[in-house]
Short mmCIF file of C-alpha atoms in Angstrom, two decimals:
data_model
loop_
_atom_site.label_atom_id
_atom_site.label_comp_id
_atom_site.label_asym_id
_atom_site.label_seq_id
_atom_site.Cartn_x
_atom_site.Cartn_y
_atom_site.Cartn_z
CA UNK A 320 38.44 -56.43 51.47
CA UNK A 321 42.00 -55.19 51.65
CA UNK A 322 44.80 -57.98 51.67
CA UNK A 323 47.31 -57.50 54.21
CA UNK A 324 51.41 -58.42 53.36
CA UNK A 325 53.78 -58.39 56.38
CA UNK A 326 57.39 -58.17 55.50
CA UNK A 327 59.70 -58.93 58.03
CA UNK A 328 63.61 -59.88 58.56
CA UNK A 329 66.21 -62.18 59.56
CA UNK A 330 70.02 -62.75 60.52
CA UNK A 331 70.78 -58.95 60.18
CA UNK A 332 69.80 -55.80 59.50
CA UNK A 333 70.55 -54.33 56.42
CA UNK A 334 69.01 -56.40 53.78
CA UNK A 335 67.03 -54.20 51.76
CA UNK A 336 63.42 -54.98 53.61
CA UNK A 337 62.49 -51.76 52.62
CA UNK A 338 63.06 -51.94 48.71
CA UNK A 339 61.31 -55.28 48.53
CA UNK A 340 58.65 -53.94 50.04
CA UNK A 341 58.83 -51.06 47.58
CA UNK A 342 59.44 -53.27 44.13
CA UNK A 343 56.70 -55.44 45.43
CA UNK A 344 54.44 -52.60 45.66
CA UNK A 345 55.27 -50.99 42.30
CA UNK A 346 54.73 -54.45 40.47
CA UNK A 347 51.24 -55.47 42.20
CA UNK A 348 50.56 -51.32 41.18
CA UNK A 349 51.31 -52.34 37.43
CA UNK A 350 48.80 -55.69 37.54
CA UNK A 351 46.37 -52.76 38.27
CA UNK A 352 45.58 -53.24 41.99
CA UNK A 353 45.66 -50.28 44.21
CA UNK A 354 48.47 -50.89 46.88
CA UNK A 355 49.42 -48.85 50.24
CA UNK A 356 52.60 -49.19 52.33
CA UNK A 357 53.72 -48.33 55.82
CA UNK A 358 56.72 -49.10 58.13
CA UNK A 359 56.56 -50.57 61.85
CA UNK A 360 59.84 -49.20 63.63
CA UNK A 361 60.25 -50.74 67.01
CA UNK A 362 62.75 -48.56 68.72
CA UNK A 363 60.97 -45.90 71.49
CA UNK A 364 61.56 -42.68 70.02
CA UNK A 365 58.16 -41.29 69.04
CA UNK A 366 59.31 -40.27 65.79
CA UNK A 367 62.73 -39.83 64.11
CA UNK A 368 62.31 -36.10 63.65
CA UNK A 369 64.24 -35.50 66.56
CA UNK A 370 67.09 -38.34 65.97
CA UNK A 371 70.52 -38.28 64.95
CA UNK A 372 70.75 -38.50 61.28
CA UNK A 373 74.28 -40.07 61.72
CA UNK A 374 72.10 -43.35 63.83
CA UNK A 375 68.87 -43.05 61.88
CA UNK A 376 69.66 -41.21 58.65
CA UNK A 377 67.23 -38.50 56.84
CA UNK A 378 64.38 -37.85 58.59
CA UNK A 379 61.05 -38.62 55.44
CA UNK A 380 58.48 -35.91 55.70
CA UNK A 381 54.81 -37.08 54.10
CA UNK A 382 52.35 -34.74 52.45
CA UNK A 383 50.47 -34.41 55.50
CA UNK A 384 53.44 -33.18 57.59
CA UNK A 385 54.70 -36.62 59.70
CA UNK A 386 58.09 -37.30 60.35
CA UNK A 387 58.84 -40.78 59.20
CA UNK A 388 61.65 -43.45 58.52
CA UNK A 389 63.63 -43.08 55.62
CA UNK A 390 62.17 -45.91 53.99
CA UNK A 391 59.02 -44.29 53.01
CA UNK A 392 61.27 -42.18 50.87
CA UNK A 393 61.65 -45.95 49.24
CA UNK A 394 57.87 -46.64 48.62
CA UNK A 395 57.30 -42.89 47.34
CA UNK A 396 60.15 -43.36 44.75
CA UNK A 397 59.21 -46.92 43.27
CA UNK A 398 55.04 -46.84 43.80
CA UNK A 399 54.90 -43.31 42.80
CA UNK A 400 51.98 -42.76 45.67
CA UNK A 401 51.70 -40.19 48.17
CA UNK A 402 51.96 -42.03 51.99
CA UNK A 403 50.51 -40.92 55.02
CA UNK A 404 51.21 -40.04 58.83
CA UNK A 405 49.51 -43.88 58.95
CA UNK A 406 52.80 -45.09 57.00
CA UNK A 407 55.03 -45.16 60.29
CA UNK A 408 54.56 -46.14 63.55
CA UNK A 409 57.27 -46.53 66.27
CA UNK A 410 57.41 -48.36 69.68
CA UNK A 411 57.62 -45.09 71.05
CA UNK A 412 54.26 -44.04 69.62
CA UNK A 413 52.34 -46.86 70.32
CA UNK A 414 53.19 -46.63 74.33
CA UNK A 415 52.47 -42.69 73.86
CA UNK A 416 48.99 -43.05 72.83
CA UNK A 417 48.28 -46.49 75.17
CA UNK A 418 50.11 -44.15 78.75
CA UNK A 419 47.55 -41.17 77.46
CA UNK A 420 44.85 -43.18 77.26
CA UNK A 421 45.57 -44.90 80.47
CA UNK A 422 45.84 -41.66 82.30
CA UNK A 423 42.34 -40.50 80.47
CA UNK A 424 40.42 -43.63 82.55
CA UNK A 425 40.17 -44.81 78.90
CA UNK A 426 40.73 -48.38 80.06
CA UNK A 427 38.07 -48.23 82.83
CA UNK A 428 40.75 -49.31 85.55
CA UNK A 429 41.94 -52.37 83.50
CA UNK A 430 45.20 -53.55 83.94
CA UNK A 431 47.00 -52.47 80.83
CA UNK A 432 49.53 -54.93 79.42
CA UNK A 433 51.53 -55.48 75.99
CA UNK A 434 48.52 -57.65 75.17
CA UNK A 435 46.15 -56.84 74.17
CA UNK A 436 46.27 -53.28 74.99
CA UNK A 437 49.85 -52.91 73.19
CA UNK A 438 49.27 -54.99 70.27
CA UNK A 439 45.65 -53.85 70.15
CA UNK A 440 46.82 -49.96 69.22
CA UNK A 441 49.29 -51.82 66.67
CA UNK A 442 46.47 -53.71 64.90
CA UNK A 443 44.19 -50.46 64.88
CA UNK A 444 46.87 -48.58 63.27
CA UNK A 445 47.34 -51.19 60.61
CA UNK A 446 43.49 -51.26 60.06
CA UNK A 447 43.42 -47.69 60.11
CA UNK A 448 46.12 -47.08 57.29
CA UNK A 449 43.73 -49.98 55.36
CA UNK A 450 40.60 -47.99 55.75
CA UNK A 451 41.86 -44.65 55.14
CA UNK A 452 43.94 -45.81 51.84
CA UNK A 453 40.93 -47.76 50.82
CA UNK A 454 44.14 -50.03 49.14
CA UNK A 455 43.26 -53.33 47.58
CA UNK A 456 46.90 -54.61 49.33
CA UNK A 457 48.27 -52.80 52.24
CA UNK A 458 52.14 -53.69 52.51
CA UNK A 459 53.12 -53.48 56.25
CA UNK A 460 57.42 -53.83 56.75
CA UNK A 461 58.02 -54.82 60.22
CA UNK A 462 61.50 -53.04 61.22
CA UNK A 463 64.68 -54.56 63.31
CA UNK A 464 65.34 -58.39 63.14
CA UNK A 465 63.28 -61.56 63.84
CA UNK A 466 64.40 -62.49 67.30
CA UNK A 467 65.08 -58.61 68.54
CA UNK A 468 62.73 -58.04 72.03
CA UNK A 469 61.52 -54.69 71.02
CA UNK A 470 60.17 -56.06 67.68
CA UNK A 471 57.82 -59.11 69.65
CA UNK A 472 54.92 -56.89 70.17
CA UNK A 473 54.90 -56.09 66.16
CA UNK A 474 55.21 -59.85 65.72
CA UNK A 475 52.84 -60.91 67.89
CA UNK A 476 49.93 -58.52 66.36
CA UNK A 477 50.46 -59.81 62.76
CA UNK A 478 49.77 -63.32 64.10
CA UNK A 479 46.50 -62.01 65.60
CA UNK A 480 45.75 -59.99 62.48
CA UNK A 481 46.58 -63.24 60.46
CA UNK A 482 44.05 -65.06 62.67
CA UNK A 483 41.28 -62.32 62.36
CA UNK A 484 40.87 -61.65 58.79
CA UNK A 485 41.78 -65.41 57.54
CA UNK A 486 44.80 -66.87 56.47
CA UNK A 487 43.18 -66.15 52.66
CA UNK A 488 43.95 -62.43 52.94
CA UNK A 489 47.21 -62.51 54.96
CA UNK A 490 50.77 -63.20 53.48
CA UNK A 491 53.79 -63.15 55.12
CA UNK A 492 57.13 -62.76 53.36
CA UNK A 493 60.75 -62.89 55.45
CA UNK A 494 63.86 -61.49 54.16
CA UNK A 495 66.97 -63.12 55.16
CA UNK A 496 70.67 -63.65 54.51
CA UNK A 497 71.81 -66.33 52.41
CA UNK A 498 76.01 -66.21 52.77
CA UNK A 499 77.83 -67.53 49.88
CA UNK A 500 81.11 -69.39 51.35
CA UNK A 501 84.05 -68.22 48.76
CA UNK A 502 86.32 -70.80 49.67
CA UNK A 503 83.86 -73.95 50.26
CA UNK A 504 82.23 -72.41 46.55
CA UNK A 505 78.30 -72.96 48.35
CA UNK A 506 75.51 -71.05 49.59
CA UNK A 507 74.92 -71.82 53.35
CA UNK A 508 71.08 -71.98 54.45
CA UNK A 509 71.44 -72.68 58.38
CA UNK A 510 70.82 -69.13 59.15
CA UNK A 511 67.84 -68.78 57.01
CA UNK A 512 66.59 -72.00 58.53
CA UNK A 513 67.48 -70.78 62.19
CA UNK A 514 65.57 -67.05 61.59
CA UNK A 515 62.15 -69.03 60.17
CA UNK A 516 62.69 -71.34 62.99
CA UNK A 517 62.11 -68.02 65.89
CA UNK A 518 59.70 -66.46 63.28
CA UNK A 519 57.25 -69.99 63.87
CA UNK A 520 58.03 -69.75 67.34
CA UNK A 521 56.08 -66.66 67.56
CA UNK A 522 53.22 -68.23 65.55
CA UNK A 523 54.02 -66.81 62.19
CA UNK A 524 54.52 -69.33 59.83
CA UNK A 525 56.24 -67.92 56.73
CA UNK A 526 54.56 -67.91 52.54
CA UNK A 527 57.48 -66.41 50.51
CA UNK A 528 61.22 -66.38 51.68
CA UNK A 529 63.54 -64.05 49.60
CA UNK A 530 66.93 -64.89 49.71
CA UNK A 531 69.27 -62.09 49.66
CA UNK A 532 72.47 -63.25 47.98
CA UNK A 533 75.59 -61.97 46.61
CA UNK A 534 75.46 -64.47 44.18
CA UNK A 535 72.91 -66.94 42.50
CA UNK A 536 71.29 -69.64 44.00
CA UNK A 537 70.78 -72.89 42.31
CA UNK A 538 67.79 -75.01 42.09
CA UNK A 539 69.20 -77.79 44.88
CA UNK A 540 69.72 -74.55 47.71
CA UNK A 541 66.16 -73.64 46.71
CA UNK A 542 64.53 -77.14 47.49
CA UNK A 543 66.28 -77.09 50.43
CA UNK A 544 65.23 -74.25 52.15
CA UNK A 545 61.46 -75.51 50.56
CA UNK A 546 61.97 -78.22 52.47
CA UNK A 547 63.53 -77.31 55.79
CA UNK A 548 61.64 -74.28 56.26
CA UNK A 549 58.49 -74.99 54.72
CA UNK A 550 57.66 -73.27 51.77
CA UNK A 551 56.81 -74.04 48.08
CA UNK A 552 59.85 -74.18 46.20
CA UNK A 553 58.59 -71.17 43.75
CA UNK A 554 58.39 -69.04 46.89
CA UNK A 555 62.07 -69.14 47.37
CA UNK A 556 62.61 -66.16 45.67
CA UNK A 557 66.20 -64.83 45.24
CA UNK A 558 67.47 -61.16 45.69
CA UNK A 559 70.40 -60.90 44.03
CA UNK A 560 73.13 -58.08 44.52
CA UNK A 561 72.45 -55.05 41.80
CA UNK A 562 74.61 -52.29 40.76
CA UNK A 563 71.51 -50.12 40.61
CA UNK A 564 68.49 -50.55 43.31
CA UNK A 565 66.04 -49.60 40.50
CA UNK A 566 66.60 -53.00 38.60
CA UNK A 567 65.53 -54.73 41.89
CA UNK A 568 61.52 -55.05 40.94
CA UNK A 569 62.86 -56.11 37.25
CA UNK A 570 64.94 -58.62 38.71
CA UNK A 571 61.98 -59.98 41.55
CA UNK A 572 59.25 -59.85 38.58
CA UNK A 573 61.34 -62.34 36.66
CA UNK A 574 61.99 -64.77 40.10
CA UNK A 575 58.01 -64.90 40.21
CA UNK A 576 57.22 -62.72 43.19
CA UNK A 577 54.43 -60.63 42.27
CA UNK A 578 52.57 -64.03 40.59
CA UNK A 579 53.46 -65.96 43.44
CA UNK A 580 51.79 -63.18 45.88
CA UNK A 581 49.07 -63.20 43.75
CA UNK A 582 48.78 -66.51 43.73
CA UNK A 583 48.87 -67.26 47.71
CA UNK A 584 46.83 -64.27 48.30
CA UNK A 585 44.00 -65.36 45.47
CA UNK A 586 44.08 -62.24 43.18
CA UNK A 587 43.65 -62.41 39.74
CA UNK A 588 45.25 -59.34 37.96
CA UNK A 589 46.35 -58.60 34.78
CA UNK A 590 49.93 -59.04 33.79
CA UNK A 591 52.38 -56.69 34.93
CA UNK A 592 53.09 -53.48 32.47
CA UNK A 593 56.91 -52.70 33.21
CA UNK A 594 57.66 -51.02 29.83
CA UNK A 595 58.01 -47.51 31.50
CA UNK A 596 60.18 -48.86 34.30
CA UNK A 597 62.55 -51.22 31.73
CA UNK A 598 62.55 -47.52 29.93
CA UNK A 599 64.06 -46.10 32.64
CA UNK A 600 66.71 -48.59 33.48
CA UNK A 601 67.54 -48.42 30.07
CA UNK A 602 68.49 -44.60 30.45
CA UNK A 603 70.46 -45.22 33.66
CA UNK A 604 73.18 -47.63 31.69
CA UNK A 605 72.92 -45.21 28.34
CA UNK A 606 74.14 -42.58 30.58
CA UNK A 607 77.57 -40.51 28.91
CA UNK A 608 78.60 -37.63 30.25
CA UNK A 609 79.61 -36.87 33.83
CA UNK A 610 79.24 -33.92 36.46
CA UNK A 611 80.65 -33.66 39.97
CA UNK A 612 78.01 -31.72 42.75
CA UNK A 613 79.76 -31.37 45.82
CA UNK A 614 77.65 -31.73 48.77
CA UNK A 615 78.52 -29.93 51.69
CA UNK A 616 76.89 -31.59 54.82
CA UNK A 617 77.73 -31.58 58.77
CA UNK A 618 76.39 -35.55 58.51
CA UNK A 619 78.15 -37.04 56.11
CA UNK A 620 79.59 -40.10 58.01
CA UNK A 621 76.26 -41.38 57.13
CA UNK A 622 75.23 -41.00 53.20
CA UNK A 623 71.67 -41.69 54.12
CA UNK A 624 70.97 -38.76 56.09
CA UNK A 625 71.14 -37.38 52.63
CA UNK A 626 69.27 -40.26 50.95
CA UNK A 627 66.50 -37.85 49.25
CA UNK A 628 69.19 -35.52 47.82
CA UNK A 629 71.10 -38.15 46.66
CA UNK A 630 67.96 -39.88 44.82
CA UNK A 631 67.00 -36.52 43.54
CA UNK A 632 70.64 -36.00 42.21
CA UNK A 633 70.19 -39.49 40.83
CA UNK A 634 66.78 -38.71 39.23
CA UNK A 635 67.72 -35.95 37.75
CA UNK A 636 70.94 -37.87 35.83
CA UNK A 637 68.71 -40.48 34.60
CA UNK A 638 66.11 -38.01 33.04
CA UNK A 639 69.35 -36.02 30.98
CA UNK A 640 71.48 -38.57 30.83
CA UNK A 641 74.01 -37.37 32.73
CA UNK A 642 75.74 -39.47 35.33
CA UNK A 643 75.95 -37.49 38.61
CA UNK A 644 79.30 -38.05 40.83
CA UNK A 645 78.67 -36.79 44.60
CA UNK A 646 81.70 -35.16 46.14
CA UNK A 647 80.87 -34.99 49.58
CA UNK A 648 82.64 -32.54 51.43
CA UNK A 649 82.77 -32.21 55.79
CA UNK A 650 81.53 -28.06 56.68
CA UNK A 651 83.78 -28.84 59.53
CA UNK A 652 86.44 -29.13 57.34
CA UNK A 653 86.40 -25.89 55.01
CA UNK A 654 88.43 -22.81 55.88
CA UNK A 655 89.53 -20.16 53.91
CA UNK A 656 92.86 -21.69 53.06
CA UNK A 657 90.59 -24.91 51.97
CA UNK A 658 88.12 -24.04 49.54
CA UNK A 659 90.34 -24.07 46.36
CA UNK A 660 91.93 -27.31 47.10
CA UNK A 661 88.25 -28.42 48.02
CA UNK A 662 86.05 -27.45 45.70
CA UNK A 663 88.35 -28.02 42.48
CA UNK A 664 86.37 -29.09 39.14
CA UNK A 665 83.77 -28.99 40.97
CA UNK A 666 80.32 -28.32 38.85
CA UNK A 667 77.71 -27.27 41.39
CA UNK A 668 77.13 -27.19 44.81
CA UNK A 669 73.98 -28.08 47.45
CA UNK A 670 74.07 -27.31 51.27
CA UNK A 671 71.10 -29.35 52.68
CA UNK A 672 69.41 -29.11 55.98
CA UNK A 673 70.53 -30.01 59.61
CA UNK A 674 70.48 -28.31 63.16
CA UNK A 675 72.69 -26.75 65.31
CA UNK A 676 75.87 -24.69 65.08
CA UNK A 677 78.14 -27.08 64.53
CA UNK A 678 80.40 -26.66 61.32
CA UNK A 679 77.97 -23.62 60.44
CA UNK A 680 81.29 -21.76 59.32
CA UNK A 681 82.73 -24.22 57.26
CA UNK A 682 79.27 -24.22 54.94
CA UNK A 683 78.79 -20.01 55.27
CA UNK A 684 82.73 -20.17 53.91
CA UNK A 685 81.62 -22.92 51.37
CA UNK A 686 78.52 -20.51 50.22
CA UNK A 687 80.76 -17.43 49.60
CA UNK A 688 83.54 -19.76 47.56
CA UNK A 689 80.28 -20.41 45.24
CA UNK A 690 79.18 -17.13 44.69
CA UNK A 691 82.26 -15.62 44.35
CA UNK A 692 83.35 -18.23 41.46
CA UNK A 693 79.94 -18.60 40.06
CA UNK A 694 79.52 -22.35 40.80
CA UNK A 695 75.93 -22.91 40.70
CA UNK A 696 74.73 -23.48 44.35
CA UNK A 697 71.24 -24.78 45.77
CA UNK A 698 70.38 -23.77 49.79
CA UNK A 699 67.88 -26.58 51.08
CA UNK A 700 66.84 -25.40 54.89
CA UNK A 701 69.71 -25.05 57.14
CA UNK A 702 71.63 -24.06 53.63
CA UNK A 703 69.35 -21.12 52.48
CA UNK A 704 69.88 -19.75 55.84
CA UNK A 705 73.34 -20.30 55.48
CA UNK A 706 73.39 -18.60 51.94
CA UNK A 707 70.88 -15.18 53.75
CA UNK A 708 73.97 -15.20 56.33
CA UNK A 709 76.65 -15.34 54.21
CA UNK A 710 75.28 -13.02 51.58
CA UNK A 711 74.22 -9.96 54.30
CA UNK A 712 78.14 -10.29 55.95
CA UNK A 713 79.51 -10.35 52.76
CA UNK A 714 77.65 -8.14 50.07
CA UNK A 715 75.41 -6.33 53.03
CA UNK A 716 78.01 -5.36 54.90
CA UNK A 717 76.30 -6.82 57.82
CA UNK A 718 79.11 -8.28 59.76
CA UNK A 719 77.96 -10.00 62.65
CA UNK A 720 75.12 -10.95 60.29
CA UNK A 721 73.93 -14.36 62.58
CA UNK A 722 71.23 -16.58 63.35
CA UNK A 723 69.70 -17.20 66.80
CA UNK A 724 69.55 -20.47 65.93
CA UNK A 725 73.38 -20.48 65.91
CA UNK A 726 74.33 -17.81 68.53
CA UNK A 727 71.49 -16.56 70.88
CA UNK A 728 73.36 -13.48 71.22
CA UNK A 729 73.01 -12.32 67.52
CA UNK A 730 72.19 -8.48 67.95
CA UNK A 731 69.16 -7.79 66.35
CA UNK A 732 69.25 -5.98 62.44
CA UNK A 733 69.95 -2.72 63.03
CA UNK A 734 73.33 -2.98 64.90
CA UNK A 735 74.62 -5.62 63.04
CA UNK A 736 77.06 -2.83 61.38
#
């Protein structure tokens, strides 16, 4: 029977839900268990494919073609498993499929309401993503913040799926903020406290609270929140602040949290094998030399609508020891008169994807600067066709050389002269 871990969140958004959820599952994938992940997003859009990256950031595209939330991207770095379109669900999609099967006389006439008809399609997606994995754990993040509306429906059918398999094969881990007061020199627990306080008022009762901190908790702030919000004291687990995201399941395997998980949830695994991953971190800080890659984006108010390129850029540091610096340049912003200024000592170049005209000059101007200087340039998407354009205006001869996706208008090939 698959085990079922719910991570959700408190205080605010922003705490790095998404790369616990990842560390956990690359540790419990080292004690040799298979382990699946997905992400709950309550907001209504069906999918993100179609949101702003500077709201939402990149848009995560699985295997099997779904458009998901960036933290998937997460899971697929650290658990090194391929996820599925049953590793995302939004509010959006969940009312989608319960209005179509309304209209279909699915429900026989019943009156359809959030429950059970809501929370029922959210529990047969989770069981679904279970059965089709065929994962001994199945890690389930629950996005927004404990005490958001629009996340009470995702709340409320982890309670019943709590209820339904046994509390045995259901843990439930919150992430919250523990704020370190600089000038009274103490951690402050009251919002942790207050956020497990509307989590039990929904029925969910809390196993493992991990403390994200800037700095690190002693034992007396541990016993207190074991006390006040009901936990064993070794499930306090603190998430400390790390120069590098990749130390973070290092870091959680020596606070206890895979053997406490595997303690609550009654699975008896072998110890965790992180030589390979301590390997790796090790190559990060033995890193020497140093390139610059500019990367010229129309999004780049928002770094994370770039996450995978970044990660990739990252990747690719660690493996030859290189440390990558980003320069990230605005499209919007390059001219002619620009480029030089721009685009000094820097070593390569990648245009990534996005839609619409907008700054679509700026990166055609930023292509030809590359070719003609021989700066070693990478079109992803929107950026090959970029490259296509600026290659048949320039070398082609093709002047008007366009895309329809820019300018409707864009005479067809053979009067493009």
């Amino acid at each position: 029977m698959t085990k079922f871990i719910f991570i959700t969140g408190g205080v605010v958004s922003g705490l790095g839900k998404g790369i616990t959820a990842a560390s956990l599952g690359r540790l419990l994938k080292q004690r040799g268990l298979k382990v699946a992940a997905q992400k709950l997003d309550p907001y209504m859009n069906v999918d993100p494919g179609t949101m702003s990256p500077l709201q939402h950031g990149e848009v995560f595209v699985t295997d099997d073609g779904a458009e998901t939330d960036l933290d998937l991207g997460h899971y697929e770095r650290f658990m090194d498993e391929d996820l599925t379109k049953f590793s995302n669900l939004t509010s959006g999609k969940v009312y989608w499929n319960v209005l179509n099967r309304e209209r279909a006389g699915e429900y026989l006439g019943e009156t359809v309401q959030v429950i059970p008809h809501i929370t029922g399609e959210i529990i047969n997606f989770i069981y679904r993503a279970a059965e089709k994995s065929m994962a001994d754990v199945l890690i389930t993040e629950i996005g927004g913040t404990t005490g958001d509306i629009e996340s009470q429906p995702f709340l409320e059918a982890i309670r019943q799926i709590s209820l339904e398999k046994g509390y045995d094969n259901c843990l439930f881990i919150h992430v919250t903020l523990m704020p370190f007061l600089k000038w009274a020199g103490e951690h402050k627990s009251k919002p942790t406290q207050h956020s497990v306080k509307e989590l039990r008022s929904m029925g969910i009762s809390p196993n493992v609270i991990i403390a994200r901190t800037d700095e690190p908790l002693d034992e007396q702030i541990k016993e207190k929140i074991s006390l006040f919000c009901n936990v064993k004291p070794d499930c306090v687990i603190e998430n400390l602040t790390l120069p590098c995201l990749y130390e973070a399941p290092i870091m959680l395997h020596k606070n206890g949290l895979d053997e406490v998980v595997c303690r609550e949830l009654g699975m008896k695994t072998e110890k965790p094998d992180l030589t390979e991953w301590e390997t790796m971190i090790q190559k990060i800080y033995s890193r020497r030399n140093r390139v610059v890659i500019a990367v010229v984006g129309k999004y780049i108010k928002l770094h994370d609508a770039y996450l995978s390129i970044i990660e990739s850029l990252n990747h690719a540091g660690f493996d030859v020891g290189i440390n990558v610096k980003i320069k990230w340049v605005d499209s919007e912003e390059v001219t002619e008169e620009t480029t030089s200024d721009i685009f000094r000592g820097v070593d390569g170049m990648i245009f990534p994807g996005g839609f619409g005209n907008r700054g679509i000059e700026g990166k055609i101007i930023a292509c030809k600067h590359a070719r003609e200087n021989k700066i070693p340039f990478l079109g992803i998407c929107l950026g090959m066709q970029v490259a296509v354009i600026e290659f048949a205006r320039s070398v082609c001869g093709l002047k008007k050389a366009n895309s329809s996706e820019f300018d409707e208008s864009s005479p067809p090939t053979g009067s493009l002269i």
